[in-house]
Amino acid sequence: MKWEKLFKPIQLRRLTLPNRVMMGSMHLGMEGNKDQEDALISFYTERSGENGPGLIVTGGISVSPEGDGGHHFLGFYRDDDLRVMKRLTSSVHTANGRIAAQLFHAGRYAYSEMNGIPSVAPSPIKSPIHRETPKELNELDILNLLESYAEAGRKAKEVGFDAVEIMGSEGYLINQFLSPRTNKRADKWGGNFENRTRFAIEVLKAVRKAVGEDYPVIFRMSGLDLVPNSSTPEETVQLATKLEAHGADILNIGIGWHESTVPTISMMVPRAGFIEPALQVKEAVTIPVIGSNRINDPVLAEELLQKLDMVSMARPFLADPHLLVKAKEQSLDQINTCIACNQACLDHAFEGKAVSCLVNPRAGREHKWTIKKAAKIKTVVVLGGGVAGMEAARAHAELGHNVTLYEASSAIGGQFNLARKIPIKKEFDETIRYYTTELNRLGVEIYLNHKPTEQELLNHSPDLIVVATGVTPRQPVIPGIEHAIAYPDVLSGNVAVGKNVIIIGAGGIGCDVSHFLIEKGINNILLLRRNGKMGEGLGKTTKWAMLQDLKQNGVKFRTNLSYKEMTKDGLTIINTETDEKEFLKADTIILAAGQESNIPREYELLSQIGVEIAIIGGARLAGELDAKRAIYEGAKIAFEPETISIN
């Protein structure tokens, strides 16, 4: 691949960036937590350097106390946080990196029960995703906030940040002033477009005056709000020209508000699916413009850079901190690609947990999971080539151990080989490609279509045997169960499916199977669950979008029932609330009712003869399929051998 734009430097006032990739702002859930200080600094430092992103932008750092967005925020108004920021910038600069501070205020998205201070906004309008109504800012409040932004800019420069980014997107305070949906004021700070833009422009002017003419100021503006009755595309372009006129050096185009009912960064969204607003802004201004959202591939980035000046790739650096190093070395197959699952990043952030990554559990643990050759080289045998086994093999081999992997089927990948058949989960192909490349590169010996005997395992003289043999579908006890088919047979294309389908099980697997069938043109689907909610177990930030898509495609859901009997024509259920019996006609009944651990009994016996064994992933704990836990456990037994008794 020839890189014409990706590694071309760009100048922002006094700051030279060596490439055209920004690592966009991410709240890591480590900020403001003394126990996570080293983790925070190690996270950013590892992603720094000449072949790291041209510029890293921190998670939002609050300009005033009521502006915190929730759990664990840094604030420019706290002296101890300034000490942490100074440590951070020094460490990044030692690694030859560049880092900008995001000047942040949550507005009505703040949590007063966490901050201990009432939230504020241009108008007292409650967000649909918050319980509290914000206090309306008066004139003095607004003027004080302008000074808070200016002071934050001054302090950012003092503690060593290379630039600042003003957060004016994603429905936060500045965006709330800009939108007629949230700004109902009748004074000079609201009403017509000129007045609604006043706060954003005054913030920019205040920050510019505070940091000086030689210091880069980025403005993150909303290119598309994706909420009703908000800013128009014409207003967005006009705002961009005003920001240029008042000293913004580069515009970073954000997409969507947190309350939007349109998915913007999940794997359901096509790569670069929202790039058009950035292109429209680019046509209207002469300063550089940054495109964002679902850009996870350097080849795609190079393509977009033919029309834009920079691209923002945030979560892809969670998945692979050395993404650009590998791109520059033309080692694209070695990139651990972000699959936009949201499970360990956004879901963690909204739950108040430290952020990590499903495909790279070392993210956020760099300070303790260091990559160095082990003092004692072990012989490790891994049983099972699903994600738990692949990561266990990869991580041990990366630390210098001798690793052999056995897989009973014809290919590594396990349940991911089924998941990637779901139309919205094609990104899983990337994970299997990555592991295939890495296991070969690291010299892992792989045996496919083979289930080794006890003696074969002992012939390796193993120091450790990792049992990652996964799960088997659970078969519920229902009379006539032989008339049903298991979900793996459906996803593998081994069986024909009729037009009227009942799926027993409405968790993540049942929902995935529904998406698979919809793509095949089957839209008469009924999901059943004994009790509980549809999609239970799916991640918080993706569940709503997946269920919304299913409902829009006519998928129906029933619960509070028991299963009486299956026949070739359908299923008899009993309503557990009314005790009424009902026959549901179906051409095909599919079982997606959970998993059972698959641990061959003969391997359990090995522990009795002194062989150290670790049982991980679905083999250790079945339940709903959990790739995040499986990959984490595979890495943990390599990086934390003292906790090897994970079983």
XYZ file of C-alpha atoms in Angstrom, residues 2-610:
609
model
C 1.369 3.406 -0.983
C 0.772 6.092 1.649
C 0.436 9.474 -0.097
C -1.426 11.370 2.637
C -1.459 9.321 5.849
C 2.104 10.128 6.929
C 2.289 13.619 5.471
C 3.018 16.217 8.207
C 0.565 19.001 8.950
C 1.252 22.309 10.701
C -1.075 23.802 13.339
C 0.436 27.155 14.291
C 3.686 26.287 16.148
C 2.892 22.549 16.297
C 3.998 20.098 13.596
C 2.085 16.809 13.465
C 4.001 13.978 11.723
C 0.888 12.342 10.277
C -2.785 12.974 9.545
C -4.330 10.766 12.251
C -5.771 12.097 15.481
C -6.474 9.736 18.354
C -9.825 11.248 19.243
C -11.098 11.957 22.714
C -12.239 8.996 24.817
C -13.330 9.034 28.443
C -11.308 6.204 29.973
C -12.936 5.883 33.403
C -9.459 6.200 34.948
C -9.404 9.981 35.183
C -9.542 11.527 38.659
C -8.973 8.151 40.313
C -5.708 7.985 42.292
C -5.624 4.198 42.003
C -5.734 4.508 38.204
C -3.217 7.334 37.779
C -0.363 5.109 36.577
C -2.748 3.213 34.302
C -3.951 6.469 32.724
C -0.439 7.727 32.046
C 0.807 4.364 30.743
C -2.201 4.132 28.409
C -1.461 7.438 26.671
C 2.314 6.991 26.724
C 2.215 3.657 24.907
C 0.220 5.286 22.122
C 2.712 8.147 21.768
C 5.781 8.470 19.588
C 6.724 9.441 16.054
C 4.767 6.530 14.619
C 1.848 6.969 16.959
C -1.112 9.213 16.134
C -0.112 12.697 15.011
C -2.023 14.094 17.964
C -3.724 12.494 20.960
C -6.726 14.245 22.510
C -7.566 13.472 26.128
C -10.959 12.558 27.433
C -12.975 15.602 28.448
C -11.386 17.661 31.245
C -13.968 19.780 33.033
C -13.591 23.546 32.988
C -15.772 23.986 36.092
C -17.103 21.719 38.883
C -20.690 21.397 37.661
C -19.448 20.411 34.190
C -18.203 16.914 35.079
C -19.851 14.302 32.875
C -20.098 11.545 35.473
C -17.695 9.070 37.006
C -14.008 9.922 37.326
C -13.371 13.201 35.528
C -10.271 15.367 35.648
C -10.914 19.061 36.268
C -8.790 22.121 35.568
C -10.090 23.600 38.823
C -8.385 20.936 41.024
C -4.698 21.371 41.884
C -4.063 17.639 42.249
C -5.535 17.016 38.803
C -3.125 19.606 37.374
C -0.294 17.574 38.952
C -1.569 14.449 37.152
C -1.844 16.363 33.858
C 1.755 17.566 34.238
C 2.902 13.967 34.791
C 0.903 12.909 31.748
C 2.254 15.513 29.341
C 5.840 14.919 30.518
C 5.518 11.177 29.946
C 3.977 11.626 26.483
C 6.691 14.107 25.493
C 9.428 11.777 26.726
C 7.958 9.188 24.344
C 8.107 11.842 21.574
C 4.350 12.206 21.346
C 1.940 15.157 21.201
C -1.188 15.526 23.315
C -4.071 18.019 23.479
C -6.460 18.675 26.359
C -10.171 18.663 25.657
C -11.926 21.594 27.362
C -15.211 20.080 28.467
C -18.531 20.988 30.065
C -21.386 18.481 30.098
C -24.217 20.990 30.572
C -27.483 19.126 31.069
C -25.642 15.818 30.575
C -23.898 16.293 33.949
C -24.858 14.133 36.934
C -25.582 16.305 39.974
C -25.918 13.239 42.209
C -22.261 12.462 41.438
C -20.955 16.022 41.292
C -22.911 17.299 44.277
C -23.730 20.424 42.240
C -26.901 21.057 40.186
C -26.428 20.697 36.442
C -26.785 23.784 34.251
C -27.866 24.476 30.674
C -28.945 27.356 28.437
C -32.588 26.470 29.173
C -34.157 24.291 31.912
C -34.969 21.376 29.607
C -34.357 17.855 30.872
C -32.457 15.404 28.696
C -34.466 12.229 27.901
C -31.553 10.136 29.218
C -31.249 11.998 32.556
C -33.551 12.268 35.542
C -32.887 15.865 36.533
C -33.891 19.182 35.015
C -30.906 21.520 34.699
C -30.752 25.020 36.164
C -30.946 27.792 33.550
C -27.745 29.817 33.285
C -28.143 33.537 33.897
C -26.001 36.263 32.316
C -23.454 36.272 35.159
C -23.223 32.465 35.064
C -22.431 32.610 31.352
C -19.742 35.261 31.783
C -18.176 33.230 34.595
C -18.183 30.154 32.357
C -16.367 32.071 29.625
C -13.661 32.891 32.155
C -13.598 29.206 33.237
C -12.922 28.158 29.648
C -10.178 30.792 29.344
C -8.587 29.711 32.623
C -8.728 26.073 31.547
C -6.921 26.986 28.323
C -4.229 28.861 30.258
C -3.720 25.958 32.637
C -3.636 23.414 29.799
C -0.782 25.329 28.229
C 1.017 25.702 31.586
C 0.959 21.966 32.381
C 2.425 21.108 28.984
C -0.413 20.218 26.635
C 0.511 20.873 22.989
C -2.956 22.137 22.039
C -6.523 22.350 23.315
C -9.757 21.068 21.829
C -12.980 22.873 22.695
C -15.764 20.283 23.031
C -18.705 21.735 21.126
C -20.286 18.511 19.918
C -22.173 15.397 21.086
C -24.923 17.354 22.826
C -22.729 18.836 25.567
C -23.023 22.425 26.850
C -21.793 24.382 23.814
C -23.874 22.170 21.516
C -26.889 22.826 23.785
C -26.467 26.572 23.229
C -26.236 26.033 19.460
C -29.377 23.917 19.114
C -32.920 25.357 19.014
C -34.000 22.081 20.623
C -32.254 22.943 23.891
C -31.852 26.719 23.693
C -35.163 28.528 24.228
C -33.677 31.732 25.584
C -35.068 35.147 24.663
C -31.898 37.131 25.431
C -28.751 37.639 23.345
C -27.627 34.046 24.077
C -30.594 32.407 22.355
C -33.340 32.695 19.780
C -32.042 33.277 16.267
C -28.987 31.579 14.790
C -26.672 34.520 15.488
C -27.582 34.509 19.170
C -27.415 30.724 19.544
C -23.866 30.737 18.154
C -22.759 33.540 20.452
C -21.660 31.293 23.342
C -19.567 29.018 21.091
C -17.846 32.015 19.481
C -17.240 33.751 22.803
C -15.740 30.559 24.254
C -13.417 30.298 21.254
C -12.400 33.965 21.546
C -11.785 33.647 25.291
C -9.644 30.556 24.860
C -7.695 32.067 21.968
C -6.915 35.181 24.007
C -5.832 33.025 26.969
C -3.471 30.704 25.077
C -1.991 33.220 22.640
C -1.586 33.384 18.892
C 1.049 30.652 18.551
C -0.950 27.899 20.296
C -3.265 25.491 18.403
C -6.974 25.550 19.201
C -9.146 22.756 17.826
C -12.919 23.125 17.816
C -14.959 19.926 17.923
C -18.269 20.863 16.348
C -21.325 18.779 15.611
C -21.695 17.946 11.945
C -25.003 16.195 12.499
C -26.990 16.217 15.773
C -29.337 13.347 14.845
C -32.068 14.624 17.171
C -35.355 16.246 16.080
C -35.758 20.020 15.788
C -32.054 20.756 16.089
C -29.492 22.644 14.011
C -29.894 22.446 10.235
C -27.140 21.452 7.774
C -27.080 25.065 6.555
C -26.550 26.336 10.114
C -23.766 23.793 10.625
C -21.858 25.109 7.632
C -22.442 28.717 8.720
C -21.107 27.885 12.171
C -17.970 26.408 10.627
C -17.259 29.634 8.737
C -17.780 31.694 11.919
C -15.396 29.458 13.870
C -12.781 29.889 11.153
C -13.206 33.654 11.259
C -12.666 33.752 15.017
C -9.436 31.810 15.229
C -10.118 28.060 15.209
C -7.130 26.281 13.665
C -8.871 23.038 12.720
C -12.429 21.702 12.919
C -13.088 18.205 14.258
C -16.509 17.061 13.053
C -18.507 15.058 15.603
C -21.684 13.091 14.904
C -24.787 12.604 17.023
C -25.934 13.342 20.557
C -25.983 10.762 23.330
C -29.780 10.869 23.316
C -30.003 10.198 19.585
C -31.860 7.065 18.517
C -29.610 6.624 15.485
C -26.545 4.395 16.026
C -23.320 6.176 15.071
C -20.343 4.119 16.261
C -21.508 0.512 16.642
C -20.631 -2.220 14.169
C -24.116 -1.795 12.695
C -22.822 1.445 11.144
C -20.839 1.093 7.905
C -17.233 2.231 8.010
C -17.047 6.012 7.567
C -20.839 5.977 7.363
C -21.146 9.577 8.595
C -18.296 11.228 6.716
C -20.524 13.425 4.521
C -20.985 16.280 7.051
C -17.189 16.639 7.312
C -16.945 16.829 3.521
C -19.641 19.520 3.444
C -17.808 21.572 6.069
C -14.544 21.113 4.170
C -16.087 22.752 1.096
C -17.052 25.819 3.142
C -13.813 26.608 4.991
C -10.108 26.997 4.238
C -8.800 25.714 7.589
C -8.192 21.951 7.998
C -11.110 19.612 8.727
C -11.083 16.268 10.576
C -13.493 13.445 9.687
C -14.591 10.899 12.294
C -16.795 7.929 13.208
C -16.183 4.293 12.276
C -12.791 4.835 10.654
C -10.857 1.770 11.812
C -8.560 0.985 8.892
C -5.495 2.930 7.663
C -6.340 2.069 4.053
C -9.758 3.704 4.499
C -8.080 6.626 6.254
C -5.758 7.155 3.273
C -8.781 7.164 0.967
C -10.628 9.749 3.082
C -7.536 11.937 3.275
C -7.790 12.560 -0.453
C -10.622 14.953 0.483
C -10.069 15.732 4.182
C -7.068 17.021 6.116
C -7.093 14.590 9.049
C -9.079 11.627 10.337
C -9.978 10.804 13.917
C -9.459 7.191 14.987
C -10.207 6.838 18.692
C -11.196 3.280 19.599
C -8.937 1.741 16.927
C -6.053 2.773 19.207
C -7.703 0.902 22.061
C -7.619 -2.205 19.904
C -4.076 -1.653 18.650
C -1.826 1.065 20.107
C 0.712 0.379 17.315
C -1.748 0.601 14.443
C 0.229 3.254 12.557
C 3.576 1.547 13.169
C 2.203 -1.556 11.468
C 0.714 0.523 8.657
C 4.026 2.261 8.003
C 5.834 -1.092 7.984
C 3.231 -2.463 5.511
C 2.216 -5.095 8.085
C -1.528 -4.515 7.699
C -2.461 -8.108 8.562
C -0.862 -7.642 11.966
C -3.262 -4.834 12.933
C -5.709 -5.765 15.671
C -8.723 -4.011 14.161
C -11.432 -2.371 16.274
C -14.676 -4.272 15.633
C -16.916 -1.518 17.105
C -18.513 -3.912 19.587
C -18.574 -1.221 22.353
C -18.526 -3.927 25.030
C -15.356 -3.000 26.925
C -15.102 0.668 25.917
C -18.399 2.554 25.812
C -20.292 0.041 27.956
C -17.586 0.306 30.613
C -17.552 4.105 30.427
C -21.316 4.353 30.960
C -21.097 1.888 33.851
C -18.379 3.927 35.568
C -15.705 1.288 34.942
C -12.222 1.711 33.524
C -12.250 1.362 29.748
C -10.512 -1.555 28.043
C -11.031 -3.404 24.748
C -12.662 -6.722 23.896
C -10.018 -7.632 21.302
C -7.156 -6.115 23.326
C -7.693 -6.616 27.067
C -4.231 -5.165 27.684
C -5.750 -1.721 26.972
C -5.856 0.105 30.305
C -3.558 -2.481 31.865
C -0.324 -1.460 30.106
C 1.213 -0.395 33.435
C 1.068 -3.949 34.770
C 0.827 -6.156 31.673
C 4.225 -5.285 30.230
C 5.474 -7.021 27.101
C 8.834 -8.567 27.915
C 10.261 -12.041 27.544
C 9.472 -14.315 30.479
C 12.333 -15.165 32.844
C 11.359 -18.836 32.660
C 10.252 -20.227 29.292
C 7.316 -22.617 29.629
C 5.813 -25.248 27.391
C 2.152 -24.387 27.056
C -0.521 -26.525 25.402
C -3.831 -24.871 24.548
C -6.923 -26.979 23.911
C -9.457 -25.123 21.785
C -9.066 -22.510 19.063
C -11.911 -20.177 19.959
C -11.171 -16.634 21.085
C -10.150 -17.688 24.606
C -7.723 -20.283 23.292
C -6.372 -18.056 20.526
C -5.626 -15.243 22.971
C -4.072 -17.619 25.506
C -1.810 -18.991 22.768
C -0.979 -15.541 21.356
C -0.243 -13.907 24.717
C 1.963 -16.766 25.950
C 3.859 -16.856 22.652
C 4.339 -13.077 22.731
C 6.051 -13.481 26.108
C 8.402 -16.060 24.658
C 6.798 -19.332 25.734
C 6.627 -22.425 23.507
C 2.984 -22.896 22.569
C 1.005 -25.655 20.858
C -2.685 -25.233 20.060
C -5.137 -28.059 19.295
C -8.492 -27.374 17.631
C -11.013 -30.179 17.094
C -12.621 -28.532 14.042
C -11.159 -27.543 10.686
C -10.477 -23.873 11.565
C -9.615 -21.629 14.470
C -12.142 -19.004 15.511
C -14.732 -20.946 17.507
C -18.010 -19.101 17.985
C -16.618 -16.106 16.059
C -16.858 -18.235 12.915
C -20.614 -18.297 13.500
C -20.910 -14.700 14.706
C -19.249 -13.293 11.596
C -22.054 -14.761 9.493
C -24.419 -12.232 11.092
C -24.678 -9.314 8.622
C -23.979 -6.674 11.271
C -20.962 -8.580 12.628
C -18.741 -8.846 9.567
C -16.029 -7.005 11.502
C -15.415 -10.297 13.353
C -13.586 -11.389 10.191
C -10.860 -8.939 11.185
C -10.321 -10.557 14.573
C -9.901 -14.021 13.094
C -7.536 -12.597 10.474
C -5.498 -10.934 13.217
C -5.194 -14.084 15.329
C -4.349 -16.229 12.318
C -1.542 -13.822 11.394
C -0.231 -13.463 14.935
C -0.208 -17.158 15.797
C 1.756 -17.862 12.629
C 4.130 -14.945 13.214
C 4.806 -15.996 16.803
C 5.489 -19.612 15.867
C 2.529 -21.257 17.589
C 2.229 -24.864 16.447
C -1.393 -25.446 15.412
C -3.113 -28.811 14.931
C -6.568 -28.675 13.325
C -9.174 -31.453 13.143
C -7.495 -33.055 16.104
C -8.514 -33.797 19.669
C -5.376 -34.996 21.456
C -5.361 -37.905 23.875
C -4.073 -37.656 27.415
C -0.853 -39.323 26.372
C -0.329 -36.923 23.465
C -0.621 -34.028 25.860
C 1.828 -35.576 28.300
C 4.281 -36.161 25.462
C 4.720 -32.379 25.305
C 5.937 -32.384 28.948
C 3.731 -29.320 29.448
C 4.227 -26.764 32.206
C 0.684 -25.588 31.611
C -2.389 -26.907 29.839
C -5.032 -24.329 28.983
C -8.494 -25.806 28.571
C -10.424 -23.472 26.254
C -12.742 -26.030 24.712
C -15.684 -23.664 24.704
C -19.367 -24.482 24.877
C -22.063 -26.600 23.348
C -25.645 -25.357 22.811
C -27.924 -26.180 25.716
C -30.887 -28.352 24.814
C -33.923 -27.617 26.985
C -36.117 -30.493 28.145
C -39.270 -30.140 26.026
C -41.364 -33.025 24.664
C -40.836 -33.248 20.902
C -37.489 -31.406 21.045
C -36.302 -33.509 18.102
C -38.418 -31.276 15.844
C -36.168 -28.263 16.620
C -32.802 -27.380 15.123
C -29.812 -25.816 16.891
C -28.648 -22.311 16.028
C -25.142 -23.415 14.863
C -26.761 -25.514 12.124
C -28.761 -22.487 10.981
C -25.802 -20.100 10.928
C -23.605 -22.682 9.205
C -26.192 -23.078 6.445
C -26.521 -26.804 7.123
C -30.333 -26.796 7.297
C -33.213 -25.206 5.414
C -35.369 -22.716 7.310
C -39.033 -22.073 6.600
C -40.852 -18.769 6.303
C -42.488 -18.837 9.757
C -39.834 -19.182 12.442
C -39.913 -19.521 16.221
C -36.661 -18.989 18.118
C -36.495 -20.365 21.643
C -34.208 -17.974 23.474
C -34.275 -14.178 23.133
C -30.818 -13.282 24.400
C -27.902 -12.157 22.274
C -27.785 -15.361 20.235
C -31.501 -15.318 19.482
C -31.213 -11.709 18.340
C -28.195 -12.551 16.162
C -30.023 -15.444 14.530
C -32.941 -13.090 13.827
C -30.643 -10.642 12.052
C -29.193 -13.510 10.043
C -32.646 -14.698 8.948
C -33.837 -11.200 8.083
C -30.966 -10.878 5.609
C -32.141 -14.175 4.067
C -35.571 -12.639 3.460
C -37.350 -14.271 6.422
C -39.355 -11.680 8.325
C -41.972 -13.687 10.210
C -39.912 -14.359 13.326
C -41.099 -14.869 16.900
C -38.613 -14.822 19.771
C -39.660 -16.675 22.927
C -38.263 -16.494 26.435
C -39.570 -18.152 29.601
C -39.139 -14.888 31.514
C -37.088 -11.724 31.322
C -36.506 -9.171 28.602
C -35.631 -9.475 24.949
C -31.927 -8.995 24.312
C -30.937 -9.472 27.942
C -27.164 -9.700 28.198
C -26.478 -7.404 25.240
C -24.305 -4.349 25.880
C -25.994 -1.160 27.100
C -24.783 1.033 24.238
C -25.672 -1.396 21.434
C -28.722 -3.261 22.742
C -31.232 -0.504 21.982
C -30.087 -0.195 18.367
C -30.120 -3.949 17.735
C -33.604 -4.351 19.211
C -34.861 -1.282 17.369
C -33.654 -2.803 14.096
C -35.338 -6.139 14.847
C -38.652 -4.493 15.710
C -38.522 -2.370 12.559
C -38.146 -5.613 10.616
C -41.237 -7.116 12.218
C -39.621 -9.470 14.752
C -42.021 -10.190 17.633
C -41.271 -11.190 21.221
C -43.163 -13.183 23.883
C -42.232 -13.910 27.492
C -43.768 -15.195 30.742
C -44.416 -18.654 29.339
C -43.476 -22.300 29.600
C -42.994 -24.815 26.814
C -45.524 -27.651 26.675
C -44.714 -29.611 23.501
C -43.202 -29.355 20.027
C -44.518 -30.965 16.886
C -43.518 -30.741 13.240
C -46.159 -28.006 12.865
C -45.271 -25.774 15.787
C -45.047 -25.329 19.538
C -47.558 -25.389 22.377
C -46.858 -22.891 25.156
C -48.549 -22.039 28.448
C -48.955 -18.429 29.515
C -47.602 -18.436 33.091
C -49.663 -15.359 34.013
C -53.065 -16.697 32.849
C -52.314 -20.455 32.723
C -53.806 -20.504 29.217
C -52.525 -22.946 26.614
C -51.717 -21.716 23.082
C -50.439 -23.384 19.922
C -47.959 -21.370 17.867
C -47.650 -22.509 14.273
C -44.144 -22.606 12.791
C -42.294 -24.051 9.826
C -39.037 -24.051 11.791
C -38.194 -23.966 15.495
C -34.636 -22.882 16.342
C -32.957 -23.489 19.696
C -30.899 -20.567 21.035
C -31.480 -21.251 24.714
C -28.029 -20.840 26.167
C -24.833 -22.862 26.433
C -23.204 -25.589 28.466
C -19.503 -25.832 29.217
C -17.654 -28.325 27.050
C -14.858 -29.875 29.136
C -13.834 -33.343 27.986
C -13.676 -35.452 31.138
C -10.310 -36.988 30.268
C -8.647 -33.572 30.433
C -9.968 -32.971 33.931
C -8.054 -36.060 35.060
C -4.730 -34.493 34.077
C -4.772 -32.253 37.137
C -4.670 -35.376 39.303
C -1.215 -36.267 38.010
C 0.343 -32.894 38.755
